[in-house]
Short mmCIF file of C-alpha atoms in Angstrom, two decimals:
data_model
loop_
_atom_site.label_atom_id
_atom_site.label_comp_id
_atom_site.label_asym_id
_atom_site.label_seq_id
_atom_site.Cartn_x
_atom_site.Cartn_y
_atom_site.Cartn_z
CA MET A 1 -7.12 16.20 8.51
CA PHE A 2 -8.75 19.58 7.86
CA PHE A 3 -5.34 21.03 7.01
CA VAL A 4 -4.67 18.33 4.39
CA ILE A 5 -8.09 18.91 2.78
CA LEU A 6 -7.54 22.68 2.79
CA LYS A 7 -4.11 22.38 1.16
CA THR A 8 -5.51 20.10 -1.56
CA PHE A 9 -8.38 22.56 -2.18
CA VAL A 10 -5.98 25.49 -2.48
CA VAL A 11 -3.71 23.65 -4.93
CA ASP A 12 -6.75 22.78 -7.09
CA ILE A 13 -7.64 26.48 -7.14
CA TYR A 14 -4.08 27.27 -8.21
CA ARG A 15 -4.33 24.74 -11.03
CA SER A 16 -7.60 26.12 -12.40
CA SER A 17 -6.34 29.67 -11.95
CA ALA A 18 -3.21 28.82 -13.92
CA SER A 19 -5.24 27.70 -16.91
CA ALA A 20 -7.42 30.79 -16.66
CA GLU A 21 -4.36 33.02 -16.35
CA ILE A 22 -2.91 31.65 -19.58
CA SER A 23 -6.20 31.67 -21.46
CA ASN A 24 -7.51 35.07 -20.39
CA HIS A 25 -4.37 37.11 -21.06
CA ASN A 26 -2.69 38.10 -24.23
CA VAL A 27 0.91 37.00 -24.09
CA ALA A 28 4.05 39.01 -24.74
CA ARG A 29 7.48 37.65 -25.54
CA PRO A 30 10.80 38.98 -24.22
CA GLY A 31 11.33 42.56 -25.37
CA GLU A 32 7.62 43.17 -26.05
CA SER A 33 5.30 45.50 -24.15
CA CYS A 34 3.31 44.25 -21.16
CA ARG A 35 1.62 47.63 -20.64
CA ASN A 36 -1.88 46.15 -20.94
CA SER A 37 -1.31 43.29 -18.49
CA GLU A 38 -0.02 40.91 -21.12
CA LEU A 39 1.46 37.75 -19.64
CA CYS A 40 5.21 37.58 -20.26
CA VAL A 41 6.42 34.26 -21.66
CA GLY A 42 9.68 32.67 -22.75
CA GLY A 43 11.35 32.95 -19.35
CA SER A 44 10.70 36.68 -18.91
CA ILE A 45 8.77 38.84 -16.44
CA CYS A 46 7.07 42.23 -16.75
CA ASP A 47 9.24 45.11 -15.56
CA SER A 48 6.95 47.48 -13.66
CA GLY A 49 8.95 50.55 -14.69
CA GLN A 50 9.52 49.86 -18.37
CA ARG A 51 6.24 47.92 -18.74
CA MET A 52 8.18 45.54 -20.93
CA CYS A 53 8.92 41.81 -20.69
CA ILE A 54 12.53 41.48 -19.60
CA CYS A 55 14.89 38.53 -19.20
CA ALA A 56 16.99 37.76 -16.14
CA ALA A 57 20.31 39.53 -15.71
CA ALA A 58 22.93 38.54 -18.29
CA HIS A 59 20.20 37.16 -20.60
CA GLU A 60 18.82 38.48 -23.89
CA PRO A 61 15.84 37.57 -26.10
CA LEU A 62 16.45 35.19 -28.99
CA ASN A 63 13.58 33.99 -31.16
CA GLY A 64 11.04 34.57 -28.40
CA VAL A 65 12.91 33.02 -25.47
CA CYS A 66 15.48 34.26 -22.98
CA VAL A 67 19.00 32.93 -23.44
CA LEU A 68 22.30 33.69 -21.79
CA LYS A 69 24.07 36.58 -23.54
CA GLU A 70 27.04 34.31 -24.05
CA ALA A 71 24.83 32.03 -26.17
CA LEU A 72 24.34 34.86 -28.65
CA LEU A 73 28.06 34.68 -29.34
CA ARG A 74 28.01 30.92 -29.83
CA MET A 75 27.39 29.18 -33.12
CA ARG A 76 23.90 27.86 -33.71
CA PRO A 77 22.92 24.72 -35.65
CA GLY A 78 24.13 24.96 -39.24
CA GLN A 79 26.88 27.49 -38.50
CA ALA A 80 30.61 26.87 -38.79
CA CYS A 81 32.62 25.82 -35.73
CA ARG A 82 36.00 24.47 -34.70
CA VAL A 83 35.25 22.87 -31.32
CA THR A 84 32.04 21.85 -29.55
CA ASN A 85 32.20 24.53 -26.86
CA GLU A 86 31.74 27.12 -29.62
CA CYS A 87 28.23 25.72 -30.23
CA VAL A 88 25.07 26.55 -28.27
CA ASN A 89 23.94 24.21 -25.49
CA GLY A 90 22.75 20.86 -26.83
CA ALA A 91 24.84 21.09 -30.00
CA VAL A 92 28.13 19.48 -31.00
CA CYS A 93 30.71 20.51 -33.58
CA LEU A 94 30.94 17.83 -36.27
CA ALA A 95 34.59 17.09 -36.93
CA ASP A 96 34.14 16.11 -40.57
CA SER A 97 32.15 19.18 -41.63
CA GLY A 98 33.02 21.80 -39.02
CA ILE A 99 29.32 22.56 -38.53
CA CYS A 100 27.31 22.83 -35.28
CA GLN A 101 24.53 20.26 -35.06
CA CYS A 102 22.10 19.34 -32.27
CA ASP A 103 23.20 16.12 -30.57
CA GLU A 104 21.15 12.93 -30.47
CA LEU A 105 19.12 14.07 -27.43
CA HIS A 106 18.08 17.37 -29.05
CA HIS A 107 16.38 18.72 -32.17
CA GLU A 108 16.66 22.11 -33.85
CA GLU A 109 13.92 24.75 -33.56
CA ASN A 110 14.35 28.42 -34.44
CA GLY A 111 18.11 28.24 -34.25
CA LEU A 112 18.28 26.54 -30.83
CA CYS A 113 18.55 22.93 -29.65
CA TYR A 114 15.51 21.63 -27.73
CA SER A 115 15.14 18.36 -25.84
CA ASN A 116 13.71 15.50 -27.90
CA ALA A 117 11.40 14.70 -24.98
CA ALA A 118 9.39 17.83 -25.75
CA LYS A 119 9.36 16.98 -29.46
CA ASN A 120 7.94 13.52 -28.78
CA LYS A 121 5.08 15.02 -26.78
CA LYS A 122 4.13 17.44 -29.57
CA SER A 123 2.79 14.62 -31.69
CA GLY A 124 0.70 13.37 -28.80
CA SER A 125 2.71 10.19 -28.53
CA ASN A 126 3.56 8.78 -25.15
CA PHE A 127 5.24 5.41 -25.11
CA PHE A 128 4.36 4.92 -21.45
CA HIS A 129 0.60 5.30 -21.60
CA SER A 130 -1.47 2.16 -22.05
CA ILE A 131 -5.02 2.06 -23.33
CA PRO A 132 -7.47 1.96 -20.39
CA THR A 133 -9.87 -0.95 -20.30
CA ASN A 134 -13.38 -1.16 -18.94
CA GLU A 135 -12.68 -4.44 -17.19
CA PRO A 136 -13.00 -4.20 -13.39
CA LYS A 137 -9.81 -4.69 -11.42
CA ARG A 138 -9.37 -8.03 -9.68
CA ILE A 139 -9.19 -7.83 -5.89
CA ALA A 140 -5.77 -9.02 -4.79
CA GLU A 141 -5.71 -12.48 -3.23
CA PRO A 142 -3.29 -13.75 -0.57
CA CYS A 143 0.16 -14.81 -1.73
CA PRO A 144 0.05 -18.46 -2.94
CA LEU A 145 1.39 -21.23 -0.75
CA SER A 146 4.79 -22.70 -1.58
CA GLU A 147 3.21 -25.72 -3.29
CA ASP A 148 1.45 -23.30 -5.66
CA SER A 149 4.56 -21.26 -6.41
CA TYR A 150 3.95 -21.63 -10.16
CA LYS A 151 1.21 -19.00 -9.75
CA CYS A 152 3.80 -16.35 -8.91
CA SER A 153 7.29 -16.70 -10.32
CA LEU A 154 10.15 -14.41 -11.22
CA PRO A 155 10.94 -12.24 -13.08
CA HIS A 156 7.41 -10.85 -13.20
CA CYS A 157 5.93 -11.86 -9.84
CA PHE A 158 7.24 -12.26 -6.31
CA CYS A 159 5.68 -12.47 -2.86
CA SER A 160 6.01 -14.49 0.33
CA LYS A 161 3.48 -15.38 3.00
CA ASP A 162 5.20 -13.40 5.75
CA GLY A 163 6.82 -10.73 3.56
CA ARG A 164 10.21 -11.37 5.14
CA SER A 165 11.48 -14.18 2.91
CA PRO A 166 14.00 -13.37 0.16
CA PRO A 167 13.37 -14.27 -3.48
CA ALA A 168 14.32 -17.69 -4.90
CA SER A 169 14.43 -19.07 -1.33
CA MET A 170 18.03 -17.94 -1.06
CA PRO A 171 19.76 -18.41 2.32
CA PRO A 172 20.73 -15.05 3.84
CA THR A 173 24.44 -15.87 3.79
CA SER A 174 24.39 -16.10 -0.02
CA ILE A 175 22.53 -12.79 -0.43
CA PRO A 176 24.42 -9.52 -0.83
CA GLN A 177 23.37 -6.95 1.73
CA PHE A 178 22.08 -4.15 -0.45
CA ILE A 179 22.15 -0.53 0.66
CA VAL A 180 20.22 2.08 -1.31
CA LEU A 181 20.86 5.80 -0.93
CA SER A 182 17.63 7.61 -1.80
CA PHE A 183 17.10 11.38 -1.73
CA ASP A 184 13.82 13.33 -1.69
CA ASP A 185 12.53 16.70 -2.84
CA ALA A 186 13.79 19.58 -4.97
CA VAL A 187 17.34 19.78 -6.32
CA ASN A 188 18.89 23.24 -6.08
CA GLY A 189 21.69 25.20 -4.46
CA ARG A 190 20.58 24.14 -0.99
CA THR A 191 21.06 20.45 -1.72
CA MET A 192 23.69 20.35 -4.46
CA ARG A 193 26.51 21.27 -2.09
CA ASP A 194 25.94 18.02 -0.23
CA TYR A 195 25.34 15.95 -3.37
CA ARG A 196 28.58 17.17 -4.91
CA ALA A 197 30.45 16.41 -1.69
CA LEU A 198 29.11 12.85 -1.76
CA PHE A 199 29.41 12.06 -5.46
CA GLU A 200 31.58 14.50 -7.41
CA ARG A 201 34.76 12.58 -6.61
CA PRO A 202 33.70 9.03 -5.70
CA GLN A 203 35.29 7.87 -2.47
CA ILE A 204 33.14 4.83 -1.74
CA PHE A 205 33.09 1.83 -4.07
CA ASN A 206 31.37 -1.53 -4.28
CA PRO A 207 33.43 -4.74 -3.99
CA ASN A 208 33.32 -5.03 -7.80
CA GLY A 209 34.91 -1.59 -8.17
CA ALA A 210 31.75 0.27 -9.19
CA PRO A 211 31.30 3.69 -7.54
CA VAL A 212 28.25 4.18 -5.35
CA LYS A 213 25.17 5.50 -7.17
CA ALA A 214 21.94 6.82 -5.63
CA THR A 215 18.26 7.27 -6.46
CA PHE A 216 16.87 10.82 -6.49
CA PHE A 217 13.10 11.32 -6.13
CA ILE A 218 12.80 14.83 -7.51
CA SER A 219 9.88 17.25 -7.19
CA HIS A 220 9.51 20.17 -9.60
CA GLU A 221 8.95 23.37 -7.66
CA TRP A 222 12.28 25.07 -6.83
CA THR A 223 14.33 22.50 -8.78
CA ASN A 224 17.17 23.60 -11.07
CA TYR A 225 17.34 21.27 -14.05
CA ASN A 226 20.99 21.85 -14.85
CA ASP A 227 21.61 20.20 -11.46
CA VAL A 228 19.29 17.33 -12.40
CA GLN A 229 21.34 16.87 -15.56
CA TRP A 230 24.56 16.78 -13.51
CA ILE A 231 23.08 14.05 -11.29
CA ALA A 232 21.80 11.97 -14.20
CA ASP A 233 25.01 12.30 -16.18
CA GLY A 234 26.86 10.95 -13.14
CA GLY A 235 25.04 7.63 -13.52
CA HIS A 236 22.50 8.14 -10.72
CA GLU A 237 18.85 7.18 -11.02
CA ILE A 238 16.24 9.91 -11.47
CA ALA A 239 12.71 9.18 -10.24
CA SER A 240 9.46 11.14 -9.90
CA ASN A 241 8.27 12.83 -6.71
CA SER A 242 5.47 14.96 -8.30
CA ILE A 243 5.23 18.50 -9.63
CA SER A 244 3.57 20.39 -6.77
CA HIS A 245 4.98 18.27 -3.90
CA GLU A 246 1.56 18.43 -2.27
CA SER A 247 -0.01 15.28 -0.81
CA LEU A 248 -2.11 13.36 -3.35
CA GLU A 249 -3.83 11.10 -0.82
CA ARG A 250 -7.30 12.37 -1.72
CA SER A 251 -6.63 12.88 -5.43
CA ASN A 252 -8.23 11.04 -8.33
CA LEU A 253 -6.56 9.07 -11.11
CA SER A 254 -6.21 12.01 -13.50
CA ARG A 255 -4.49 14.15 -10.85
CA TRP A 256 -2.06 11.33 -10.04
CA MET A 257 -1.22 11.03 -13.72
CA ALA A 258 -0.80 14.79 -14.16
CA GLU A 259 1.51 15.04 -11.14
CA MET A 260 3.69 11.94 -11.44
CA ASP A 261 3.90 11.40 -15.19
CA GLY A 262 3.95 15.18 -15.67
CA GLN A 263 7.06 15.41 -13.51
CA ARG A 264 8.64 12.65 -15.56
CA GLN A 265 8.06 14.77 -18.67
CA ILE A 266 9.56 17.84 -16.98
CA LEU A 267 12.65 15.91 -15.88
CA ALA A 268 13.15 14.63 -19.42
CA SER A 269 12.45 17.93 -21.17
CA PHE A 270 14.49 20.32 -19.02
CA GLY A 271 16.93 17.99 -17.25
CA ASN A 272 17.85 16.00 -20.37
CA VAL A 273 17.12 12.72 -18.59
CA ASP A 274 16.27 9.73 -20.76
CA GLU A 275 12.52 9.43 -20.16
CA MET A 276 12.59 5.66 -20.56
CA ASN A 277 14.88 5.43 -17.52
CA ILE A 278 12.44 7.25 -15.20
CA VAL A 279 10.54 4.21 -13.97
CA GLY A 280 10.34 4.79 -10.21
CA MET A 281 8.24 7.02 -7.98
CA ARG A 282 7.73 8.04 -4.39
CA ALA A 283 4.48 9.81 -3.54
CA PRO A 284 4.84 13.38 -2.24
CA GLN A 285 4.67 13.62 1.55
CA LEU A 286 4.57 9.78 1.54
CA GLY A 287 0.81 10.00 0.97
CA MET A 288 -0.46 6.77 -0.59
CA GLY A 289 -3.23 6.99 -3.19
CA ALA A 290 -4.91 3.56 -2.93
CA ASP A 291 -5.87 1.93 -6.23
CA ASP A 292 -5.79 5.22 -8.16
CA GLN A 293 -2.06 5.58 -7.54
CA PHE A 294 -1.26 2.12 -8.83
CA GLU A 295 -3.70 2.38 -11.72
CA MET A 296 -1.73 5.47 -12.71
CA MET A 297 1.52 3.52 -12.47
CA GLU A 298 0.11 0.72 -14.59
CA ARG A 299 -1.11 3.09 -17.30
CA THR A 300 2.02 5.23 -17.44
CA GLY A 301 4.63 2.49 -17.19
CA PHE A 302 6.12 3.07 -13.75
CA LEU A 303 7.94 -0.06 -12.60
CA TYR A 304 8.13 0.46 -8.85
CA ASP A 305 6.87 2.55 -5.95
CA ASN A 306 8.84 3.38 -2.81
CA THR A 307 6.27 5.08 -0.60
CA MET A 308 4.71 2.57 1.76
CA SER A 309 5.82 2.95 5.38
CA VAL A 310 5.87 -0.34 7.33
CA ASN A 311 6.86 -1.26 10.87
CA PRO A 312 9.44 -4.04 10.50
CA GLY A 313 9.67 -5.05 14.13
CA ALA A 314 12.70 -7.30 14.63
CA MET A 315 13.06 -8.28 10.96
CA PRO A 316 12.52 -6.03 7.91
CA TYR A 317 10.32 -6.75 4.91
CA TRP A 318 11.42 -7.59 1.39
CA PRO A 319 9.89 -5.91 -1.69
CA GLN A 320 7.12 -7.71 -3.55
CA THR A 321 5.08 -7.28 -6.69
CA LEU A 322 1.43 -6.31 -6.37
CA ASP A 323 0.05 -9.33 -8.22
CA TYR A 324 -1.10 -10.51 -4.79
CA ARG A 325 -2.15 -8.96 -1.50
CA LEU A 326 0.44 -7.15 0.59
CA SER A 327 2.28 -9.52 2.91
CA TRP A 328 2.74 -6.88 5.60
CA HIS A 329 0.28 -4.89 7.67
CA CYS A 330 -0.85 -1.74 5.91
CA GLU A 331 -0.68 1.19 8.33
CA ASN A 332 -2.34 3.50 5.81
CA ASN A 333 -5.97 3.33 4.70
CA ASN A 334 -4.84 4.22 1.18
CA CYS A 335 -2.95 1.01 0.40
CA PRO A 336 -3.95 -0.85 -2.80
CA ARG A 337 -6.73 -3.43 -2.68
CA SER A 338 -6.67 -4.62 -6.28
CA SER A 339 -4.08 -6.67 -8.15
CA PHE A 340 -1.50 -4.77 -10.21
CA PRO A 341 0.65 -7.44 -11.86
CA GLY A 342 4.33 -6.70 -12.30
CA ILE A 343 4.42 -3.47 -10.28
CA TRP A 344 6.92 -3.63 -7.44
CA GLU A 345 6.28 -2.14 -4.03
CA ILE A 346 9.55 -1.48 -2.22
CA PRO A 347 8.50 -0.85 1.38
CA MET A 348 10.08 1.81 3.54
CA ASN A 349 11.02 -0.18 6.63
CA GLN A 350 10.72 2.34 9.42
CA PHE A 351 13.81 3.49 11.28
CA HIS A 352 13.91 2.99 15.02
CA GLY A 353 15.60 6.13 16.26
CA THR A 354 16.46 8.02 19.39
CA GLY A 355 14.10 7.54 22.30
CA SER A 356 10.89 5.95 21.06
CA LYS A 357 10.92 7.67 17.69
CA ARG A 358 10.03 5.64 14.61
CA SER A 359 9.77 6.98 11.06
CA ALA A 360 10.03 6.02 7.38
CA MET A 361 12.33 9.03 6.89
CA ILE A 362 15.55 8.96 8.88
CA ARG A 363 15.20 12.59 9.93
CA GLY A 364 11.87 11.82 11.59
CA ALA A 365 13.54 9.23 13.82
CA LEU A 366 16.06 11.69 15.25
CA GLU A 367 16.01 14.44 17.84
CA LEU A 368 16.93 17.91 16.64
CA ASN A 369 19.98 17.97 18.92
CA SER A 370 21.21 14.45 18.05
CA SER A 371 25.01 14.24 17.96
CA VAL A 372 27.07 12.78 15.11
CA ASP A 373 27.73 9.67 17.23
CA GLU A 374 24.03 9.24 18.01
CA ILE A 375 23.02 9.62 14.37
CA GLU A 376 25.66 7.14 13.23
CA GLN A 377 24.49 4.69 15.90
CA VAL A 378 20.90 4.91 14.61
CA LEU A 379 22.09 4.24 11.06
CA ARG A 380 24.17 1.28 12.22
CA LYS A 381 21.54 -0.36 14.44
CA ASN A 382 18.91 -0.24 11.72
CA PHE A 383 21.41 -1.60 9.21
CA GLU A 384 22.29 -4.50 11.50
CA ARG A 385 18.62 -5.42 11.76
CA SER A 386 18.81 -6.37 8.06
CA TYR A 387 22.40 -7.56 7.92
CA TYR A 388 22.15 -10.08 10.75
CA THR A 389 18.69 -11.45 9.92
CA ASN A 390 17.19 -11.82 6.42
CA ARG A 391 19.37 -9.40 4.44
CA ALA A 392 16.37 -7.33 3.30
CA PRO A 393 17.52 -4.23 1.38
CA TYR A 394 18.52 -1.35 3.65
CA ILE A 395 17.04 1.77 2.08
CA LEU A 396 18.30 5.06 3.46
CA SER A 397 15.60 7.71 2.98
CA LEU A 398 17.58 10.95 2.98
CA ASN A 399 16.78 14.62 2.43
CA ALA A 400 18.25 18.04 3.12
CA ASP A 401 16.68 18.13 6.59
CA PHE A 402 18.74 15.07 7.52
CA LEU A 403 21.99 15.98 5.78
CA GLN A 404 21.96 19.48 7.27
CA LEU A 405 20.71 18.50 10.72
CA GLY A 406 22.55 20.68 13.21
CA GLY A 407 24.54 22.23 10.38
CA ASP A 408 26.35 19.20 9.01
CA ARG A 409 25.93 16.53 11.68
CA GLY A 410 23.73 14.36 9.46
CA MET A 411 26.20 14.56 6.59
CA ARG A 412 29.15 13.73 8.83
CA ALA A 413 27.36 10.77 10.41
CA LEU A 414 26.31 9.41 7.01
CA THR A 415 29.84 9.71 5.62
CA ARG A 416 31.32 7.94 8.62
CA PHE A 417 28.75 5.16 8.41
CA LEU A 418 29.21 4.57 4.67
CA THR A 419 33.00 4.66 4.90
CA SER A 420 32.95 2.00 7.62
CA LEU A 421 31.11 -0.42 5.31
CA GLN A 422 32.94 -0.07 2.03
CA ASN A 423 35.53 -2.79 2.62
CA ARG A 424 33.01 -5.52 3.38
CA PRO A 425 32.83 -7.99 0.47
CA ASP A 426 29.17 -8.85 1.08
CA ILE A 427 27.77 -5.29 0.97
CA TYR A 428 26.69 -3.66 -2.30
CA PHE A 429 25.21 -0.24 -2.99
CA LEU A 430 22.51 -0.15 -5.68
CA THR A 431 19.93 2.26 -7.01
CA LEU A 432 16.32 1.20 -6.55
CA ARG A 433 16.07 0.44 -10.24
CA GLY A 434 19.16 -1.74 -9.90
CA LEU A 435 17.57 -3.44 -6.90
CA VAL A 436 14.49 -4.33 -8.95
CA LYS A 437 16.77 -5.72 -11.66
CA TRP A 438 18.38 -7.98 -9.05
CA LEU A 439 15.00 -9.00 -7.61
CA GLN A 440 13.79 -10.06 -11.04
CA ASP A 441 16.82 -12.31 -11.49
CA PRO A 442 18.55 -12.83 -8.12
CA VAL A 443 22.31 -13.26 -8.29
CA PRO A 444 24.13 -14.89 -5.36
CA LEU A 445 26.95 -13.07 -3.65
CA GLU A 446 29.71 -15.00 -5.41
CA ARG A 447 28.45 -13.80 -8.82
CA MET A 448 27.99 -10.13 -7.95
CA GLN A 449 31.32 -9.14 -9.51
CA ASP A 450 29.63 -9.15 -12.91
CA PHE A 451 26.34 -7.54 -11.84
CA LYS A 452 25.66 -4.05 -13.21
CA ASP A 453 23.17 -1.59 -11.78
CA SER A 454 20.21 -0.72 -14.02
CA SER A 455 20.84 3.00 -13.65
CA GLU A 456 22.77 2.63 -16.88
CA ARG A 457 21.29 4.49 -19.81
CA SER A 458 18.88 2.75 -22.15
CA SER A 459 20.45 0.63 -24.86
CA ASN A 460 18.90 2.95 -27.46
CA SER A 461 20.71 5.99 -26.08
CA SER A 462 24.01 6.40 -27.91
CA ARG A 463 24.99 9.41 -25.84
CA PHE A 464 26.70 7.20 -23.28
CA SER A 465 27.86 4.37 -25.53
CA SER A 466 31.44 5.64 -25.64
CA TYR A 467 32.30 4.88 -22.04
CA ASP A 468 31.63 2.56 -19.13
CA TYR A 469 30.19 4.69 -16.34
CA TYR A 470 31.37 2.18 -13.75
CA THR A 471 34.96 3.19 -14.30
CA LYS A 472 34.84 6.58 -16.00
CA HIS A 473 32.93 9.81 -15.63
CA GLU A 474 31.81 11.96 -18.52
CA ILE A 475 29.54 14.70 -17.24
CA ARG A 476 28.48 16.89 -20.14
CA GLN A 477 26.74 19.61 -18.19
CA CYS A 478 26.54 23.12 -19.57
CA GLU A 479 28.78 25.47 -17.64
CA LYS A 480 26.39 28.42 -17.87
CA PRO A 481 22.71 27.39 -17.98
CA ASN A 482 19.77 29.55 -18.98
CA LYS A 483 17.90 31.25 -16.14
CA CYS A 484 14.14 31.15 -16.76
CA VAL A 485 11.99 33.60 -14.75
CA TYR A 486 8.18 33.65 -14.65
CA ALA A 487 5.36 35.53 -12.99
CA THR A 488 3.22 32.86 -11.30
CA PRO A 489 0.21 34.65 -9.78
CA PHE A 490 -1.64 31.33 -9.69
CA LEU A 491 0.83 29.86 -7.16
CA SER A 492 1.60 30.70 -3.54
CA SER A 493 4.80 32.44 -4.64
CA GLY A 494 4.17 35.11 -7.26
CA GLU A 495 7.45 34.52 -9.07
CA HIS A 496 9.30 31.32 -9.94
CA GLN A 497 12.56 30.63 -11.69
CA PHE A 498 14.77 27.70 -12.58
CA LEU A 499 17.98 26.93 -14.43
CA THR A 500 18.18 24.61 -17.42
CA CYS A 501 20.75 23.74 -20.06
CA ASP A 502 17.90 23.85 -22.63
CA PRO A 503 16.01 26.93 -23.88
CA CYS A 504 13.39 28.37 -21.51
CA PRO A 505 9.82 27.17 -22.08
CA SER A 506 7.10 29.73 -22.80
CA MET A 507 5.31 29.25 -19.45
CA PHE A 508 6.38 28.00 -16.04
CA PRO A 509 5.86 24.21 -16.24
CA TRP A 510 3.12 23.09 -13.89
CA VAL A 511 0.39 20.53 -13.37
CA ASP A 512 -1.56 19.94 -16.62
CA ASN A 513 1.07 21.92 -18.57
CA PRO A 514 4.37 20.14 -17.83
CA LEU A 515 6.12 21.38 -20.97
CA GLY A 516 5.21 25.01 -20.30
CA ARG A 517 3.44 25.69 -23.57
CA ILE A 518 1.05 28.54 -24.31
CA ILE A 519 -2.37 26.92 -24.07
#
């Protein structure tokens, strides 16, 4: 307990120090002097020998930010072009005029294309934030009895007295067995090797022919946003896992908002993810935040949470909305007490693993020396607990520690397990957002051929209107992203860097400054 409090205290110091660091220093842009301790911005750091702000290798300053040297040779918005790859990142070559122009997800600033997500925030607008009210929250009551079912009805409300009953009173045999692949933490070179192996050339498909998609809960520190863009452009769901990746169990409402909604802004601004599609969250370190967490979700428009660890016993729990009291035992003192209508809690049914191990994360249920056969057996036994009982969704909580267990034993076991299931007509893989879509309007197994996962792009995003991502793949990732480097004396590591297909921000994005602006 002392360690958790100490870590939270240290992170708060980092946050206040970051603001002071930005405010108390003059700033210098790439190519300018940092001789008098100016703070280098625009993706540059101070070279101790030259006492000048320098960009990463193979990068040069352009209008105050570091860009890849190759970009200096590319055509910028308004300049003539013949093909799109002659234009800078974020721009397309218009066939009718032969001119480079920022695409629909970007806008032009100083000769470069910047994400529209950052532009929207400049005006202070935020389509997620609701106006807080002074009305006290209503304490959640028990789920209504079946004769009072009108009090809680789909698509906006669902609960059951025991938490184990499926929606719409569907018999298990008519329910598809859903499997959700979910991944935690930062996305970078350590994890992308495995993600590409799983998804670059789809090998596993649903009975309706759709390739398997996953949900990625992404934290900010050490994430490369060109990789985030690759994941999102492949049709996978992107969700928030906080900026600092520190536990928020003892944090207040404003900190929850800064961390979770701030990470949503970062993902949109530097990963080119449609912000309206980032509707899910998993708390960092699986630390619940009681009512403050769900008040944050209500105010910022998050649709679902996938944090709560529950012991399923012999039969797993189904998700429910938080209109009414939780139907399962809360093992954490920080579970919500108030009513939060329309917000879905998707419980993490704990995995029963080797020996007497039990954990919400698969890796925590395994011994370090577990063999491929043993790991696959754990995956299968926990799956069968859902499949042969109430068909509750089987959510695989994966991370690099699992995939790279014993080198590649976790990855091999997962691949074997998934391959063994793909020919079953009653098993479907969904993202968590797609699962919520199904929960809101349950479709029986015989009608699943026409069901489409909600990880599709928003209807107002024309970028993906030219193809059906269920059958085709159009991944428009930049081949050579910008490398943004920053001195971060206010964090535990004095230097941070990340890759992005967009121009580097002035400052390293962090809590309370997610867009990396000079404050």
